[in-house]
XYZ file of C-alpha atoms in Angstrom:
554
model
C 132.167 144.496 115.133
C 130.248 142.948 118.266
C 129.389 139.101 118.394
C 125.767 139.620 117.868
C 126.436 141.442 114.783
C 128.618 138.911 113.661
C 126.504 136.112 114.220
C 123.606 137.811 112.377
C 125.761 138.544 109.456
C 126.830 134.869 109.107
C 123.478 133.712 109.432
C 122.636 135.829 106.614
C 125.434 134.619 104.358
C 124.432 130.942 105.096
C 120.771 131.707 104.236
C 122.041 133.512 101.020
C 124.157 130.447 100.128
C 121.346 128.021 100.656
C 119.312 129.921 98.609
C 121.599 130.298 95.437
C 121.865 126.490 95.368
C 118.257 125.598 96.136
C 116.863 125.177 92.393
C 119.663 123.638 90.871
C 120.559 121.026 93.467
C 116.865 120.211 93.693
C 116.379 119.849 89.940
C 119.678 117.941 89.857
C 118.548 115.228 92.465
C 115.011 115.116 90.684
C 116.343 114.152 87.709
C 118.738 111.552 89.225
C 115.804 109.689 90.587
C 113.614 110.115 87.446
C 116.281 109.130 84.741
C 115.963 105.881 83.169
C 119.533 105.722 82.034
C 122.052 103.792 84.152
C 126.099 105.259 84.433
C 128.560 102.370 83.549
C 129.931 102.389 86.946
C 126.180 101.787 88.284
C 125.805 98.763 85.848
C 129.017 97.266 87.603
C 127.678 97.759 90.806
C 124.193 96.086 90.235
C 126.075 93.253 88.454
C 128.204 92.949 91.448
C 125.101 92.844 93.972
C 122.704 90.906 91.675
C 120.314 93.340 91.563
C 117.822 94.447 88.064
C 117.582 98.147 88.457
C 114.676 98.107 86.058
C 112.344 95.931 88.190
C 109.604 98.004 89.745
C 109.019 97.358 93.451
C 105.830 97.269 95.486
C 106.275 98.578 99.257
C 106.834 95.308 100.870
C 109.607 94.464 98.143
C 111.126 98.008 98.573
C 110.945 97.478 102.457
C 112.712 94.237 102.287
C 115.683 95.736 100.304
C 115.835 98.412 102.776
C 116.204 95.906 105.586
C 118.326 93.303 104.238
C 120.758 95.934 103.319
C 120.832 97.321 106.408
C 121.122 94.219 108.299
C 124.097 93.011 106.147
C 125.728 96.574 106.733
C 125.158 96.101 110.654
C 126.790 92.760 110.520
C 129.871 93.969 108.425
C 130.516 96.800 110.521
C 130.016 94.977 113.667
C 132.891 92.453 112.513
C 135.241 95.078 111.339
C 135.378 96.273 114.684
C 135.829 92.955 116.622
C 138.694 92.228 114.244
C 140.397 95.558 114.376
C 143.263 94.041 116.473
C 144.305 91.925 113.395
C 143.770 94.447 110.775
C 146.513 96.342 108.907
C 146.173 100.086 109.594
C 144.798 99.715 113.335
C 147.455 101.820 114.658
C 147.940 99.428 117.477
C 144.333 99.736 118.811
C 142.487 96.392 120.281
C 139.379 95.099 119.128
C 136.145 96.604 120.062
C 134.355 95.039 122.879
C 131.167 93.734 121.875
C 128.542 95.865 123.482
C 130.372 98.984 121.786
C 130.818 97.278 118.573
C 127.002 96.666 118.431
C 126.181 100.291 119.511
C 128.639 101.600 117.106
C 127.509 99.482 114.218
C 123.811 100.323 114.652
C 124.877 103.897 115.255
C 126.342 104.609 111.820
C 123.920 102.320 109.721
C 120.982 103.892 111.010
C 122.346 107.251 110.224
C 122.778 108.373 113.883
C 126.521 108.069 114.609
C 126.123 108.052 118.348
C 129.610 107.817 119.751
C 130.028 106.407 123.147
C 133.858 106.142 122.685
C 136.765 108.410 121.973
C 137.542 108.259 118.174
C 140.901 109.147 117.957
C 141.845 106.434 120.991
C 139.423 103.611 119.667
C 139.007 103.000 116.018
C 142.071 102.655 113.475
C 142.397 103.869 109.934
C 140.738 100.700 108.416
C 137.753 100.877 110.446
C 137.139 104.819 110.043
C 137.476 104.590 106.472
C 136.202 101.194 105.172
C 133.577 101.150 107.935
C 132.547 104.296 109.132
C 132.799 106.686 106.391
C 131.329 103.960 104.071
C 128.156 103.836 106.193
C 127.975 107.602 106.284
C 127.342 107.511 102.228
C 124.936 104.645 102.196
C 122.965 105.091 105.433
C 122.369 108.692 104.094
C 121.400 107.073 100.620
C 118.837 104.934 102.126
C 117.245 107.484 103.654
C 116.737 109.584 100.610
C 115.605 106.525 98.727
C 112.687 106.176 101.152
C 111.817 109.329 100.926
C 111.987 109.253 97.106
C 109.577 106.090 97.075
C 107.012 108.157 99.385
C 107.115 110.900 96.676
C 106.412 108.635 93.904
C 103.506 107.267 96.022
C 102.101 110.682 95.835
C 102.984 111.157 91.869
C 101.913 107.993 90.711
C 98.200 106.493 90.699
C 96.583 103.186 90.023
C 99.769 101.098 90.587
C 101.400 99.956 94.167
C 104.928 100.153 92.536
C 107.427 102.843 94.116
C 110.512 102.317 91.921
C 113.662 100.084 92.722
C 115.399 100.278 96.086
C 118.966 99.299 94.995
C 118.735 101.771 91.868
C 117.760 104.508 94.407
C 120.234 103.526 96.544
C 123.521 103.354 93.993
C 122.125 106.550 92.287
C 122.053 108.465 95.698
C 125.088 107.317 96.635
C 127.214 107.567 93.302
C 125.269 110.776 91.537
C 124.653 112.843 94.608
C 126.596 112.058 97.805
C 129.981 110.986 96.520
C 130.346 113.968 94.079
C 129.195 116.436 96.878
C 131.392 115.182 99.374
C 134.475 114.992 97.030
C 133.996 118.610 96.403
C 133.852 119.737 100.100
C 136.734 117.624 100.976
C 138.886 119.484 98.802
C 137.562 122.794 100.186
C 138.122 121.583 103.781
C 141.683 120.448 103.037
C 142.459 123.837 101.510
C 140.933 125.501 104.419
C 143.270 123.332 106.899
C 141.394 120.271 107.714
C 143.834 117.059 107.856
C 143.829 114.344 105.312
C 146.469 111.612 105.692
C 147.212 108.098 107.216
C 149.956 109.154 109.664
C 150.166 107.351 112.827
C 150.520 108.532 116.586
C 152.716 111.467 117.096
C 153.958 112.902 120.634
C 153.099 116.582 120.564
C 154.199 118.999 123.320
C 151.889 121.353 125.199
C 152.057 124.813 125.928
C 152.296 124.239 130.005
C 154.862 121.534 129.726
C 154.316 117.730 129.243
C 153.280 115.911 126.019
C 150.261 114.356 124.823
C 149.747 112.003 121.794
C 147.861 112.899 118.417
C 147.073 110.669 115.728
C 145.932 111.738 111.991
C 143.580 110.177 109.759
C 141.530 110.679 106.572
C 139.545 113.497 108.298
C 138.559 116.003 105.487
C 137.146 113.231 103.527
C 134.948 112.069 106.526
C 134.087 115.354 107.646
C 132.514 116.039 104.200
C 130.099 113.420 104.138
C 129.608 113.562 107.998
C 127.852 116.839 107.547
C 126.583 116.337 103.764
C 124.889 113.190 104.825
C 123.383 114.547 108.124
C 125.533 111.671 109.732
C 127.521 113.558 112.376
C 130.218 110.895 113.572
C 133.465 112.952 114.080
C 136.986 111.406 113.691
C 137.762 112.952 117.141
C 135.940 112.906 120.290
C 135.748 116.761 120.320
C 133.681 116.418 117.025
C 133.651 119.728 114.738
C 134.887 121.418 117.906
C 138.406 119.914 117.052
C 140.848 122.132 115.032
C 142.045 119.142 112.873
C 138.130 118.960 111.845
C 136.974 122.428 111.619
C 139.803 124.962 112.009
C 138.367 128.362 111.143
C 134.910 130.236 111.276
C 134.443 129.925 107.732
C 134.920 126.093 107.744
C 132.196 126.425 110.496
C 129.791 127.989 108.553
C 130.668 125.778 105.307
C 129.823 122.745 107.522
C 126.481 124.052 108.613
C 125.757 124.695 104.678
C 126.620 120.962 104.055
C 124.347 119.802 107.111
C 121.321 121.810 105.410
C 121.843 121.730 101.810
C 120.062 118.267 100.912
C 117.526 118.450 103.294
C 116.332 122.027 102.156
C 116.802 121.077 98.633
C 114.800 117.934 98.770
C 111.572 120.060 98.801
C 112.497 121.101 95.336
C 112.754 117.780 94.209
C 109.693 116.890 95.864
C 108.009 119.711 94.111
C 109.475 118.707 90.734
C 108.458 115.259 91.049
C 104.900 115.782 91.926
C 104.530 118.285 89.189
C 104.126 121.495 91.192
C 107.265 123.105 92.609
C 104.686 125.542 94.654
C 104.013 122.430 96.643
C 107.685 122.195 97.310
C 107.867 125.992 98.080
C 105.183 125.286 100.771
C 107.062 122.583 102.377
C 110.328 124.777 102.390
C 108.402 127.479 103.901
C 107.585 125.410 106.737
C 111.008 124.290 107.235
C 112.551 127.413 107.099
C 110.091 129.168 109.713
C 110.804 126.466 112.217
C 114.575 126.623 111.445
C 114.797 130.359 111.846
C 112.642 130.577 114.631
C 114.725 128.217 116.641
C 117.933 129.777 115.749
C 116.614 133.007 117.030
C 115.664 131.560 120.154
C 118.785 129.978 120.583
C 120.831 133.094 119.738
C 118.531 134.792 122.224
C 119.138 132.566 125.143
C 122.616 132.246 124.654
C 123.669 135.907 124.207
C 121.504 136.804 127.461
C 123.162 138.663 130.103
C 122.263 137.099 133.380
C 125.369 137.901 135.581
C 128.718 139.637 135.645
C 130.458 136.404 134.111
C 128.256 136.307 131.057
C 128.174 140.059 130.707
C 132.279 139.950 130.607
C 132.226 137.319 128.081
C 129.378 138.633 125.846
C 127.308 135.664 126.621
C 127.091 132.221 127.544
C 130.660 131.288 126.287
C 130.907 128.186 128.748
C 131.432 124.964 126.482
C 131.674 127.187 123.333
C 134.879 127.481 121.042
C 136.282 130.939 121.167
C 137.113 130.625 117.290
C 133.443 130.628 116.562
C 131.582 132.397 119.549
C 127.974 132.475 120.339
C 126.141 133.068 117.172
C 127.827 130.788 114.865
C 127.781 127.767 117.857
C 124.167 128.517 118.270
C 123.112 128.352 114.593
C 125.442 124.990 114.502
C 123.470 123.537 117.479
C 120.088 124.273 115.871
C 120.818 123.020 112.498
C 122.292 119.801 113.869
C 119.494 119.028 115.879
C 116.748 119.744 113.731
C 118.518 117.630 111.306
C 119.818 114.203 111.877
C 123.069 115.183 112.095
C 124.668 115.062 115.745
C 127.922 116.856 114.914
C 128.681 119.829 117.506
C 130.844 122.619 117.494
C 130.258 123.367 121.005
C 128.921 121.160 123.929
C 125.038 121.171 124.261
C 125.443 120.247 127.933
C 127.232 123.667 128.792
C 124.493 125.660 127.162
C 121.950 127.653 129.262
C 119.198 125.519 130.591
C 116.739 126.987 128.068
C 119.217 126.729 125.325
C 119.908 122.981 126.209
C 116.040 122.666 125.929
C 116.108 124.295 122.662
C 118.315 121.752 121.186
C 116.433 118.811 122.714
C 113.395 120.159 121.568
C 114.648 120.444 117.959
C 114.972 116.509 117.871
C 111.742 116.173 119.604
C 110.136 117.841 116.526
C 110.946 114.587 114.478
C 113.867 116.451 112.711
C 111.690 117.549 110.007
C 113.010 121.324 109.535
C 114.711 120.516 107.485
C 115.626 117.032 108.855
C 118.043 114.543 107.694
C 118.935 113.645 104.275
C 115.524 111.853 103.071
C 114.219 111.667 106.519
C 113.375 114.843 106.915
C 111.252 115.053 103.725
C 109.347 112.123 104.468
C 108.889 113.181 108.419
C 107.337 116.363 107.296
C 104.960 114.808 104.475
C 103.520 112.636 107.292
C 103.089 115.710 109.022
C 101.509 117.511 106.161
C 99.245 114.588 105.924
C 98.039 114.724 109.484
C 97.530 118.723 108.846
C 95.462 117.860 106.081
C 93.266 115.447 108.048
C 92.898 118.156 110.806
C 91.833 120.574 108.212
C 89.405 118.038 106.906
C 88.018 117.668 110.425
C 87.195 121.291 110.911
C 85.424 121.941 107.766
C 83.666 118.550 107.334
C 85.123 117.762 104.087
C 87.053 114.447 103.107
C 90.696 115.359 103.472
C 92.741 115.435 100.216
C 96.670 115.929 99.712
C 98.207 116.149 95.996
C 95.082 114.909 94.606
C 95.124 111.834 97.083
C 92.333 111.032 99.554
C 93.381 110.734 103.279
C 91.344 107.923 104.629
C 91.175 105.684 107.716
C 94.238 103.615 106.699
C 96.503 106.523 105.517
C 95.704 108.121 109.128
C 96.542 104.928 110.870
C 99.906 104.776 109.340
C 100.454 108.180 110.059
C 99.382 108.261 113.472
C 101.702 105.123 114.082
C 104.764 107.017 112.633
C 104.391 110.069 114.764
C 103.717 107.998 118.110
C 106.492 105.574 117.528
C 109.610 107.767 118.449
C 108.102 109.683 121.387
C 107.156 106.132 122.690
C 110.871 104.649 122.379
C 112.160 108.009 123.955
C 109.611 108.182 126.764
C 110.082 104.401 127.685
C 113.771 103.916 127.323
C 114.404 107.252 129.688
C 112.026 106.221 132.148
C 113.731 102.771 132.534
C 117.002 104.393 132.544
C 115.710 106.775 135.767
C 113.822 103.665 137.316
C 116.504 100.947 137.103
C 119.951 100.911 138.919
C 122.218 102.147 136.469
C 126.264 102.415 136.730
C 126.692 105.006 139.518
C 129.517 106.756 137.427
C 126.851 107.169 134.305
C 125.357 110.144 135.572
C 127.778 113.001 136.728
C 125.001 115.563 137.363
C 121.832 114.870 139.669
C 118.722 116.761 139.497
C 116.950 118.467 136.539
C 120.166 118.326 134.807
C 121.040 114.974 135.208
C 117.502 114.050 134.028
C 118.119 116.187 131.205
C 121.149 113.897 130.150
C 119.410 110.992 130.147
C 116.125 112.343 128.261
C 118.495 113.912 125.994
C 120.331 110.647 125.043
C 117.214 108.671 124.353
C 116.026 111.356 122.301
C 119.014 111.759 120.488
C 119.125 107.611 119.842
C 115.505 107.479 118.935
C 115.255 110.418 116.458
C 118.589 108.878 114.843
C 120.354 112.352 115.744
C 123.688 111.163 117.622
C 124.622 114.344 119.771
C 125.156 113.956 123.365
C 124.765 116.079 126.280
C 128.219 115.083 127.436
C 127.487 114.922 130.809
C 126.386 111.363 130.539
C 128.905 108.342 130.590
C 127.056 106.348 128.035
C 129.973 103.742 127.485
C 128.150 100.890 129.470
C 126.535 97.788 128.538
C 123.258 99.147 129.618
C 123.456 102.528 127.486
C 125.348 100.948 124.684
C 122.533 98.292 124.486
C 119.470 100.472 125.262
C 120.740 103.302 122.780
C 121.372 100.637 120.055
C 118.073 99.282 120.416
C 116.443 102.735 120.289
C 118.245 103.776 117.179
C 117.331 100.725 115.567
C 113.637 100.759 116.183
C 113.579 104.906 115.664
C 115.235 104.212 112.306
C 113.177 101.263 110.710
C 109.868 101.278 112.429
C 109.100 104.440 111.072
C 110.232 103.673 107.621
C 107.679 100.477 107.437
C 104.816 103.163 107.984
C 106.267 105.236 105.282
C 106.825 102.841 102.666
C 103.147 101.113 103.580
C 101.766 104.597 103.349
C 103.557 105.297 100.073
C 102.108 101.942 98.631
C 98.498 103.090 99.739
C 98.756 106.280 98.216
C 100.337 105.002 94.827
C 97.189 102.779 94.280
C 94.742 105.240 94.403
C 93.048 107.308 91.500
C 93.783 110.954 91.697
C 90.888 113.072 93.136
C 90.203 116.231 90.894
C 90.802 119.535 92.286
C 87.378 121.372 93.262
C 86.403 124.607 94.781
C 86.259 122.924 98.329
C 89.890 121.705 97.868
C 92.231 122.731 100.469
C 95.014 124.520 98.785
C 98.244 123.039 100.163
C 100.572 125.460 98.306
C 99.232 128.778 99.986
C 100.546 130.283 103.147
C 97.481 129.516 105.200
C 98.637 125.375 104.751
C 102.127 126.320 105.778
C 100.688 128.102 108.904
C 98.495 125.187 109.686
C 101.436 122.774 109.054
C 103.767 124.890 111.420
C 101.097 124.982 114.298
C 100.262 121.192 113.816
C 104.114 120.265 114.237
C 104.659 122.518 117.124
C 101.187 121.756 119.055
C 101.555 117.736 118.481
C 105.268 117.972 119.818
C 104.302 120.135 122.717
C 101.516 117.758 123.995
C 104.011 114.798 123.569
C 107.068 115.977 125.456
C 106.000 118.732 127.334
C 105.758 116.999 130.975
C 109.311 115.437 130.382
C 110.875 118.908 129.509
C 109.179 120.200 132.278
C 111.279 118.032 134.651
C 114.590 118.555 132.925
C 115.477 121.865 130.764
C 112.284 123.812 131.728
C 113.102 123.175 135.894
C 116.644 123.992 135.206
C 115.948 126.914 132.909
C 113.572 128.722 135.050
C 115.647 127.913 138.290
C 118.924 129.752 136.844
């Protein structure tokens, strides 16, 4: 079986598995967020944090809950790293320095999981499990809660209430992410992923000499890292490491875990707004972009441009021979089109155009299918913009799901789509213009620029993957990427929740003969076009200086 055929068969198997669970998982999540009952463990949690889960919140109150919880999480994780040297289970690792502690705390709380450190040489068992793994759960649950609040904004009318943040946070964690991750962890352990609390071992090498390896609760963290679209690996090699991802089966399983909740949330959206066809329209948009990018990535990486590539069957540099080009391409697109950031190959070693595809995947706003929650609310914002564009073309007041899209709604949507590109371009320009440590950029020219552009694209979009040729463990990059992650996560949430509150206050508009049918293929095509054109106009000059220049020159 050739590598191209093997890659296509794995792609078909992945699509089949996602289709099989789409309806039950989507319906289950809709029931979780719509139920009026509280489990006993949830009631204990509410009492512990002093929250009343039955109190409805307006969008400012909901936002205050998001920000307060996230601020406390950043502080807790920062202090945990700074105190690591005196904590049990530290494996004799010293405390993490202030700049890196700040960067890592912000990274995991914002669901970015950018890592400017070697996990197996920096973080002990306590920080990994009580700090990083916990944030993998709750940061994903925060994104899902904000998405559900926006869905309620479309579903409700004549009220400014969007639900209860604390209830949404706890339910998302305990009813969705925790059981899903537990099942996935058991499967990963059965397939060879390690799960222990062992210390550091001296291991012999094939060519002589030895090296040190440590164990850890890897399977449990690997499961939620993918299911919650987090991406932070236990080891520096991330999902290319055999302790995290030992076989081709676990590789496809991890891609499945990355995609299952973001895709299934479109079903949740359809059920909660009372029209599953609306969910299918959003799903079709996500799937079209995802499949198109996978096809482009596989084509660029399988293309034979020279004797070395012909002998290897494609661009094998930077890719694990256990997986090959096809699965590595699927993983790369899936992890950058979501806010995951996990890698089973090194994107810096992809072809120039392949690296550009990974970068463009993040620049789309990670909405196809996007992160847990963030992908759904991101594409719904784009749907609002697409409806507005359609209204301008026919001279009719735009409407979406029975809600008028007026000046206030469009201003909030415009702010949402502008904030992330502004962060990416401003921070990249500053890093290129100001003197940075000479050892940070290991490459010059177009590829060196691509490394910096990729870093801030990843940070601002809360992805977390890196081009791997940039040494980001400096005070400048730790601080600037930390700020980019904070602003890129929470400023868009402000506009999302404000939009949700504005929509919830409206009186539904009746459907007429002139209403745009947003559940039809025509709207799906309009939405795909709007996403690609808006992104292209925003980022094309920067892409032309980096991956496009490199790809055309090779």
